[in-house]
GROMACS .gro file of C-alpha atoms in nm:
model
  352
    1UNK     CA    1  -1.509   0.137   1.679
    2UNK     CA    2  -1.162   0.180   1.579
    3UNK     CA    3  -0.937  -0.115   1.746
    4UNK     CA    4  -1.248  -0.342   1.772
    5UNK     CA    5  -1.268  -0.695   1.678
    6UNK     CA    6  -1.146  -0.759   1.322
    7UNK     CA    7  -1.396  -0.862   1.042
    8UNK     CA    8  -1.310  -1.171   0.861
    9UNK     CA    9  -1.442  -1.233   0.472
   10UNK     CA   10  -1.321  -1.539   0.246
   11UNK     CA   11  -1.264  -1.540  -0.141
   12UNK     CA   12  -1.247  -1.866  -0.303
   13UNK     CA   13  -0.901  -1.950  -0.499
   14UNK     CA   14  -0.818  -2.167  -0.807
   15UNK     CA   15  -0.640  -2.451  -0.764
   16UNK     CA   16  -0.259  -2.387  -0.780
   17UNK     CA   17  -0.204  -2.664  -1.006
   18UNK     CA   18  -0.396  -2.467  -1.271
   19UNK     CA   19  -0.165  -2.169  -1.232
   20UNK     CA   20   0.217  -2.072  -1.318
   21UNK     CA   21   0.477  -1.832  -1.182
   22UNK     CA   22   0.712  -1.649  -1.380
   23UNK     CA   23   0.977  -1.415  -1.270
   24UNK     CA   24   1.070  -1.076  -1.474
   25UNK     CA   25   1.387  -0.919  -1.437
   26UNK     CA   26   1.466  -0.566  -1.519
   27UNK     CA   27   1.803  -0.374  -1.627
   28UNK     CA   28   1.780  -0.015  -1.501
   29UNK     CA   29   2.005   0.240  -1.312
   30UNK     CA   30   1.694   0.297  -1.065
   31UNK     CA   31   1.583  -0.048  -1.044
   32UNK     CA   32   1.369   0.001  -0.741
   33UNK     CA   33   1.134   0.307  -0.864
   34UNK     CA   34   1.119   0.095  -1.213
   35UNK     CA   35   1.060  -0.221  -1.054
   36UNK     CA   36   0.731  -0.053  -0.869
   37UNK     CA   37   0.637   0.114  -1.189
   38UNK     CA   38   0.654  -0.179  -1.414
   39UNK     CA   39   0.476  -0.398  -1.178
   40UNK     CA   40   0.204  -0.186  -1.111
   41UNK     CA   41   0.140  -0.124  -1.506
   42UNK     CA   42   0.141  -0.509  -1.542
   43UNK     CA   43  -0.123  -0.537  -1.275
   44UNK     CA   44  -0.359  -0.254  -1.380
   45UNK     CA   45  -0.313  -0.370  -1.788
   46UNK     CA   46  -0.404  -0.703  -1.726
   47UNK     CA   47  -0.682  -0.817  -1.491
   48UNK     CA   48  -0.607  -1.174  -1.545
   49UNK     CA   49  -0.250  -1.111  -1.400
   50UNK     CA   50  -0.144  -1.099  -1.052
   51UNK     CA   51   0.192  -0.970  -0.955
   52UNK     CA   52   0.428  -0.827  -0.679
   53UNK     CA   53   0.777  -0.663  -0.665
   54UNK     CA   54   1.001  -0.969  -0.539
   55UNK     CA   55   1.069  -0.909  -0.174
   56UNK     CA   56   1.454  -1.022  -0.187
   57UNK     CA   57   1.536  -0.807  -0.483
   58UNK     CA   58   1.486  -0.452  -0.650
   59UNK     CA   59   1.515  -0.596  -1.006
   60UNK     CA   60   1.258  -0.897  -0.998
   61UNK     CA   61   0.888  -0.909  -1.034
   62UNK     CA   62   0.702  -1.217  -0.942
   63UNK     CA   63   0.399  -1.286  -1.181
   64UNK     CA   64   0.109  -1.530  -1.126
   65UNK     CA   65  -0.114  -1.633  -1.379
   66UNK     CA   66  -0.347  -1.915  -1.557
   67UNK     CA   67  -0.186  -2.154  -1.746
   68UNK     CA   68  -0.360  -2.052  -2.074
   69UNK     CA   69  -0.300  -1.713  -2.024
   70UNK     CA   70   0.048  -1.777  -2.019
   71UNK     CA   71   0.040  -1.969  -2.314
   72UNK     CA   72  -0.107  -1.694  -2.489
   73UNK     CA   73   0.207  -1.508  -2.500
   74UNK     CA   74   0.095  -1.196  -2.356
   75UNK     CA   75   0.342  -1.177  -2.085
   76UNK     CA   76   0.639  -1.249  -2.342
   77UNK     CA   77   0.531  -0.964  -2.545
   78UNK     CA   78   0.481  -0.721  -2.239
   79UNK     CA   79   0.845  -0.826  -2.120
   80UNK     CA   80   0.982  -0.807  -2.467
   81UNK     CA   81   0.840  -0.430  -2.517
   82UNK     CA   82   0.987  -0.353  -2.176
   83UNK     CA   83   1.320  -0.509  -2.209
   84UNK     CA   84   1.257  -0.752  -1.943
   85UNK     CA   85   1.421  -1.090  -1.894
   86UNK     CA   86   1.149  -1.381  -1.848
   87UNK     CA   87   1.261  -1.645  -1.632
   88UNK     CA   88   1.121  -2.021  -1.675
   89UNK     CA   89   0.793  -2.087  -1.582
   90UNK     CA   90   0.730  -2.304  -1.270
   91UNK     CA   91   0.470  -2.401  -1.014
   92UNK     CA   92   0.314  -2.155  -0.779
   93UNK     CA   93   0.356  -2.195  -0.419
   94UNK     CA   94   0.087  -2.025  -0.173
   95UNK     CA   95   0.335  -1.758  -0.044
   96UNK     CA   96   0.356  -1.667  -0.436
   97UNK     CA   97  -0.001  -1.643  -0.442
   98UNK     CA   98  -0.056  -1.434  -0.110
   99UNK     CA   99   0.217  -1.194  -0.202
  100UNK     CA  100   0.067  -1.116  -0.541
  101UNK     CA  101  -0.297  -1.089  -0.433
  102UNK     CA  102  -0.191  -0.854  -0.175
  103UNK     CA  103   0.009  -0.611  -0.410
  104UNK     CA  104  -0.274  -0.628  -0.671
  105UNK     CA  105  -0.531  -0.574  -0.494
  106UNK     CA  106  -0.394  -0.277  -0.287
  107UNK     CA  107  -0.268  -0.128  -0.661
  108UNK     CA  108  -0.614  -0.190  -0.781
  109UNK     CA  109  -0.761  -0.015  -0.522
  110UNK     CA  110  -0.598   0.311  -0.563
  111UNK     CA  111  -0.690   0.594  -0.573
  112UNK     CA  112  -1.006   0.484  -0.402
  113UNK     CA  113  -0.796   0.367  -0.082
  114UNK     CA  114  -0.449   0.485  -0.058
  115UNK     CA  115  -0.188   0.296   0.116
  116UNK     CA  116  -0.034   0.528   0.420
  117UNK     CA  117   0.170   0.337   0.655
  118UNK     CA  118  -0.015   0.027   0.782
  119UNK     CA  119  -0.376   0.196   0.682
  120UNK     CA  120  -0.514   0.215   0.324
  121UNK     CA  121  -0.692   0.605   0.318
  122UNK     CA  122  -1.031   0.664   0.162
  123UNK     CA  123  -1.030   0.925  -0.131
  124UNK     CA  124  -0.817   1.029  -0.380
  125UNK     CA  125  -0.796   1.384  -0.253
  126UNK     CA  126  -0.679   1.225   0.083
  127UNK     CA  127  -0.344   1.432   0.082
  128UNK     CA  128  -0.507   1.747   0.129
  129UNK     CA  129  -0.806   1.624   0.396
  130UNK     CA  130  -0.740   1.814   0.714
  131UNK     CA  131  -1.036   1.646   0.883
  132UNK     CA  132  -1.076   1.295   0.983
  133UNK     CA  133  -1.074   1.008   0.728
  134UNK     CA  134  -1.214   0.667   0.677
  135UNK     CA  135  -0.944   0.431   0.705
  136UNK     CA  136  -0.889   0.025   0.690
  137UNK     CA  137  -0.605  -0.185   0.790
  138UNK     CA  138  -0.602  -0.516   0.618
  139UNK     CA  139  -0.435  -0.836   0.666
  140UNK     CA  140  -0.444  -1.136   0.416
  141UNK     CA  141  -0.360  -1.504   0.420
  142UNK     CA  142  -0.415  -1.796   0.210
  143UNK     CA  143  -0.513  -2.166   0.324
  144UNK     CA  144  -0.702  -2.474   0.183
  145UNK     CA  145  -0.801  -2.285  -0.133
  146UNK     CA  146  -0.902  -1.976   0.005
  147UNK     CA  147  -0.828  -1.631   0.100
  148UNK     CA  148  -0.879  -1.471   0.424
  149UNK     CA  149  -0.910  -1.112   0.439
  150UNK     CA  150  -0.898  -0.950   0.792
  151UNK     CA  151  -1.022  -0.589   0.820
  152UNK     CA  152  -1.025  -0.340   1.065
  153UNK     CA  153  -1.195  -0.006   1.015
  154UNK     CA  154  -1.065   0.301   1.166
  155UNK     CA  155  -1.112   0.686   1.185
  156UNK     CA  156  -0.757   0.852   1.138
  157UNK     CA  157  -0.636   1.202   1.117
  158UNK     CA  158  -0.344   1.284   0.871
  159UNK     CA  159  -0.317   1.628   0.857
  160UNK     CA  160  -0.103   1.804   0.564
  161UNK     CA  161   0.216   1.987   0.687
  162UNK     CA  162   0.226   2.334   0.603
  163UNK     CA  163   0.533   2.575   0.635
  164UNK     CA  164   0.379   2.734   0.957
  165UNK     CA  165   0.425   2.390   1.110
  166UNK     CA  166   0.813   2.422   1.107
  167UNK     CA  167   0.778   2.721   1.358
  168UNK     CA  168   1.040   2.933   1.146
  169UNK     CA  169   1.026   3.342   1.206
  170UNK     CA  170   0.744   3.523   1.027
  171UNK     CA  171   1.014   3.735   0.853
  172UNK     CA  172   1.185   3.419   0.721
  173UNK     CA  173   0.901   3.268   0.598
  174UNK     CA  174   0.777   3.586   0.420
  175UNK     CA  175   1.119   3.594   0.253
  176UNK     CA  176   1.097   3.231   0.154
  177UNK     CA  177   0.752   3.284  -0.020
  178UNK     CA  178   0.885   3.575  -0.199
  179UNK     CA  179   1.215   3.450  -0.340
  180UNK     CA  180   1.159   3.129  -0.565
  181UNK     CA  181   1.519   3.046  -0.473
  182UNK     CA  182   1.479   3.055  -0.147
  183UNK     CA  183   1.619   2.729   0.073
  184UNK     CA  184   1.508   2.695   0.408
  185UNK     CA  185   1.726   2.502   0.710
  186UNK     CA  186   1.434   2.389   0.921
  187UNK     CA  187   1.690   2.291   1.211
  188UNK     CA  188   1.795   2.669   1.228
  189UNK     CA  189   1.519   2.738   1.479
  190UNK     CA  190   1.692   2.457   1.729
  191UNK     CA  191   1.733   2.053   1.686
  192UNK     CA  192   1.669   1.806   1.430
  193UNK     CA  193   1.323   1.816   1.226
  194UNK     CA  194   1.201   1.460   1.180
  195UNK     CA  195   0.925   1.359   0.966
  196UNK     CA  196   0.726   1.072   0.828
  197UNK     CA  197   0.697   1.035   0.467
  198UNK     CA  198   0.441   0.897   0.269
  199UNK     CA  199   0.334   0.599   0.153
  200UNK     CA  200   0.537   0.401   0.410
  201UNK     CA  201   0.536   0.659   0.665
  202UNK     CA  202   0.925   0.590   0.702
  203UNK     CA  203   1.092   0.833   0.947
  204UNK     CA  204   1.351   1.055   0.804
  205UNK     CA  205   1.530   1.376   0.883
  206UNK     CA  206   1.415   1.697   0.656
  207UNK     CA  207   1.748   1.890   0.568
  208UNK     CA  208   1.624   2.154   0.344
  209UNK     CA  209   1.301   2.306   0.225
  210UNK     CA  210   1.296   2.472  -0.097
  211UNK     CA  211   1.068   2.614  -0.387
  212UNK     CA  212   1.272   2.463  -0.662
  213UNK     CA  213   1.317   2.087  -0.763
  214UNK     CA  214   1.711   1.963  -0.755
  215UNK     CA  215   1.868   2.069  -1.087
  216UNK     CA  216   2.055   1.735  -1.055
  217UNK     CA  217   1.728   1.513  -0.993
  218UNK     CA  218   1.519   1.325  -1.229
  219UNK     CA  219   1.244   1.563  -1.260
  220UNK     CA  220   1.224   1.875  -1.416
  221UNK     CA  221   0.861   1.989  -1.342
  222UNK     CA  222   0.593   1.911  -1.066
  223UNK     CA  223   0.409   1.744  -1.334
  224UNK     CA  224   0.658   1.514  -1.391
  225UNK     CA  225   0.651   1.453  -0.994
  226UNK     CA  226   0.264   1.431  -1.021
  227UNK     CA  227   0.307   1.143  -1.300
  228UNK     CA  228   0.569   0.967  -1.099
  229UNK     CA  229   0.356   0.934  -0.784
  230UNK     CA  230   0.051   0.856  -0.998
  231UNK     CA  231   0.243   0.559  -1.150
  232UNK     CA  232   0.430   0.444  -0.855
  233UNK     CA  233   0.131   0.453  -0.585
  234UNK     CA  234  -0.152   0.559  -0.759
  235UNK     CA  235  -0.119   0.882  -0.556
  236UNK     CA  236  -0.312   1.240  -0.693
  237UNK     CA  237  -0.076   1.479  -0.589
  238UNK     CA  238  -0.277   1.796  -0.537
  239UNK     CA  239  -0.316   2.079  -0.841
  240UNK     CA  240  -0.103   2.377  -0.694
  241UNK     CA  241  -0.007   2.718  -0.840
  242UNK     CA  242   0.371   2.726  -0.917
  243UNK     CA  243   0.386   2.979  -0.621
  244UNK     CA  244   0.283   2.738  -0.386
  245UNK     CA  245   0.499   2.443  -0.438
  246UNK     CA  246   0.714   2.331  -0.206
  247UNK     CA  247   0.958   2.055  -0.180
  248UNK     CA  248   1.155   1.898   0.127
  249UNK     CA  249   1.514   1.713   0.109
  250UNK     CA  250   1.494   1.422   0.332
  251UNK     CA  251   1.787   1.213   0.475
  252UNK     CA  252   1.726   0.860   0.612
  253UNK     CA  253   2.015   0.705   0.806
  254UNK     CA  254   2.007   0.348   0.674
  255UNK     CA  255   2.016   0.462   0.318
  256UNK     CA  256   2.348   0.645   0.349
  257UNK     CA  257   2.422   0.992   0.229
  258UNK     CA  258   2.170   1.055  -0.061
  259UNK     CA  259   1.893   1.289  -0.002
  260UNK     CA  260   1.553   1.240  -0.133
  261UNK     CA  261   1.297   1.512  -0.255
  262UNK     CA  262   0.952   1.501  -0.151
  263UNK     CA  263   0.673   1.735  -0.209
  264UNK     CA  264   0.535   1.886   0.104
  265UNK     CA  265   0.213   1.739   0.061
  266UNK     CA  266   0.393   1.355   0.105
  267UNK     CA  267   0.538   1.498   0.429
  268UNK     CA  268   0.394   1.434   0.771
  269UNK     CA  269   0.552   1.572   1.083
  270UNK     CA  270   0.350   1.347   1.310
  271UNK     CA  271   0.199   0.978   1.237
  272UNK     CA  272  -0.160   0.897   1.147
  273UNK     CA  273  -0.357   0.955   1.473
  274UNK     CA  274  -0.659   0.704   1.543
  275UNK     CA  275  -0.956   0.906   1.644
  276UNK     CA  276  -1.278   0.728   1.836
  277UNK     CA  277  -1.559   0.859   1.625
  278UNK     CA  278  -1.658   0.816   1.280
  279UNK     CA  279  -1.887   0.622   1.035
  280UNK     CA  280  -1.692   0.280   1.084
  281UNK     CA  281  -1.958   0.063   0.936
  282UNK     CA  282  -1.997   0.301   0.635
  283UNK     CA  283  -1.609   0.276   0.589
  284UNK     CA  284  -1.643  -0.099   0.594
  285UNK     CA  285  -1.923  -0.094   0.338
  286UNK     CA  286  -1.726   0.126   0.113
  287UNK     CA  287  -1.434  -0.074   0.140
  288UNK     CA  288  -1.600  -0.404   0.069
  289UNK     CA  289  -1.809  -0.269  -0.241
  290UNK     CA  290  -1.466  -0.153  -0.391
  291UNK     CA  291  -1.278  -0.485  -0.301
  292UNK     CA  292  -1.591  -0.674  -0.494
  293UNK     CA  293  -1.561  -0.455  -0.773
  294UNK     CA  294  -1.210  -0.541  -0.840
  295UNK     CA  295  -1.174  -0.876  -0.764
  296UNK     CA  296  -1.452  -1.043  -0.943
  297UNK     CA  297  -1.216  -1.320  -1.057
  298UNK     CA  298  -0.859  -1.457  -0.967
  299UNK     CA  299  -0.618  -1.509  -1.274
  300UNK     CA  300  -0.937  -1.555  -1.459
  301UNK     CA  301  -1.124  -1.764  -1.247
  302UNK     CA  302  -1.447  -1.651  -1.117
  303UNK     CA  303  -1.414  -1.553  -0.757
  304UNK     CA  304  -1.658  -1.458  -0.503
  305UNK     CA  305  -1.625  -1.283  -0.151
  306UNK     CA  306  -1.849  -1.367   0.139
  307UNK     CA  307  -2.124  -1.123   0.225
  308UNK     CA  308  -2.132  -1.152   0.595
  309UNK     CA  309  -1.834  -1.113   0.813
  310UNK     CA  310  -1.691  -1.378   1.018
  311UNK     CA  311  -1.538  -1.322   1.370
  312UNK     CA  312  -1.308  -1.489   1.626
  313UNK     CA  313  -1.539  -1.609   1.928
  314UNK     CA  314  -1.413  -1.701   2.276
  315UNK     CA  315  -1.611  -1.911   2.532
  316UNK     CA  316  -1.524  -2.054   2.846
  317UNK     CA  317  -1.317  -2.364   2.853
  318UNK     CA  318  -1.396  -2.672   3.081
  319UNK     CA  319  -1.097  -2.839   3.251
  320UNK     CA  320  -1.095  -3.116   2.975
  321UNK     CA  321  -1.091  -2.890   2.648
  322UNK     CA  322  -0.819  -2.665   2.835
  323UNK     CA  323  -0.575  -2.953   2.849
  324UNK     CA  324  -0.681  -3.068   2.477
  325UNK     CA  325  -0.572  -2.728   2.366
  326UNK     CA  326  -0.244  -2.735   2.559
  327UNK     CA  327  -0.146  -2.999   2.350
  328UNK     CA  328  -0.261  -2.881   2.034
  329UNK     CA  329  -0.337  -2.482   1.970
  330UNK     CA  330  -0.594  -2.431   1.745
  331UNK     CA  331  -0.526  -2.187   1.452
  332UNK     CA  332  -0.816  -1.968   1.417
  333UNK     CA  333  -0.802  -1.912   1.045
  334UNK     CA  334  -0.797  -2.264   0.976
  335UNK     CA  335  -1.144  -2.487   0.933
  336UNK     CA  336  -1.211  -2.646   1.285
  337UNK     CA  337  -1.120  -3.023   1.263
  338UNK     CA  338  -1.397  -3.275   1.181
  339UNK     CA  339  -1.599  -3.444   1.446
  340UNK     CA  340  -1.756  -3.296   1.751
  341UNK     CA  341  -1.643  -2.964   1.818
  342UNK     CA  342  -1.510  -2.872   2.182
  343UNK     CA  343  -1.628  -2.549   2.356
  344UNK     CA  344  -1.284  -2.362   2.241
  345UNK     CA  345  -1.245  -2.079   2.029
  346UNK     CA  346  -1.406  -2.142   1.683
  347UNK     CA  347  -1.419  -1.936   1.363
  348UNK     CA  348  -1.786  -1.928   1.254
  349UNK     CA  349  -1.816  -1.915   0.899
  350UNK     CA  350  -2.162  -1.760   0.737
  351UNK     CA  351  -2.311  -1.871   0.436
  352UNK     CA  352  -2.192  -1.702   0.120
   0.00000   0.00000   0.00000
């Protein structure tokens, strides 16, 4: 069930000594979008590369690969074609590998599994789904030459927003639908209208609703917007006739006075709701199948995900073992220390 014990799976990783890390730096007027697009393109183009947008910069991309792959000059040629600056190669830290693994895996899983806040939601048409949907939440950690993937399965409801949800008068809605140049102020019915925008589910304020893209914006057509969302996040925006296209201008307090335009299909008035029912085992099996299909190697080194899940188990502690644990807490994501095991919480690792 949703919220139940997490399933842990393990993936062997190559020795960091066999890998190299390089930073790509881009120069663009809209660095954040270009950074994500370039990083995603790199990950989807080369299966032997792992990459991630740098956490502390809107212009840098962290790339991890095997040393022989770097020596082939593939990354250098990619950077030259895109006008990117390549930093000097350096050793790989565990944090580099973990960040690049996480971003690369999520990118390669879409559109089968799509990021929506803390969830990965199943199905390329999830934006239009009005019923419940399968989803997973996933945490990655690297230690001792292996990747631990902690997975929890959920059934969620992430229903698309409609114009009727704004509680506008019927006459106003009819006028809006009949006039392509009409603009709505959703707060006119009283109070600020808050929303959550995909994929981050960040909270913002809807300022206006219109049927046209802003004339001073970067997109001229809905097709341009579809391509943009696909290249950024792997989202497949629904195919809609022109008469049904609706856009929202959203204000984010922490980002200044700039308004950001979103298609209505990527706006939610409520956060994702967890539901108690659903085929959670089926969702887990489907997700693992997709992960295995997309992670058959790590930087060109063969990799195999464990077949059976592992679980944290807790048993009653004796007074003696409690005293031992009080001095040194056991990290359950690490292998237990050598020697006789105490009846404390252990992580049981099944055969692969």
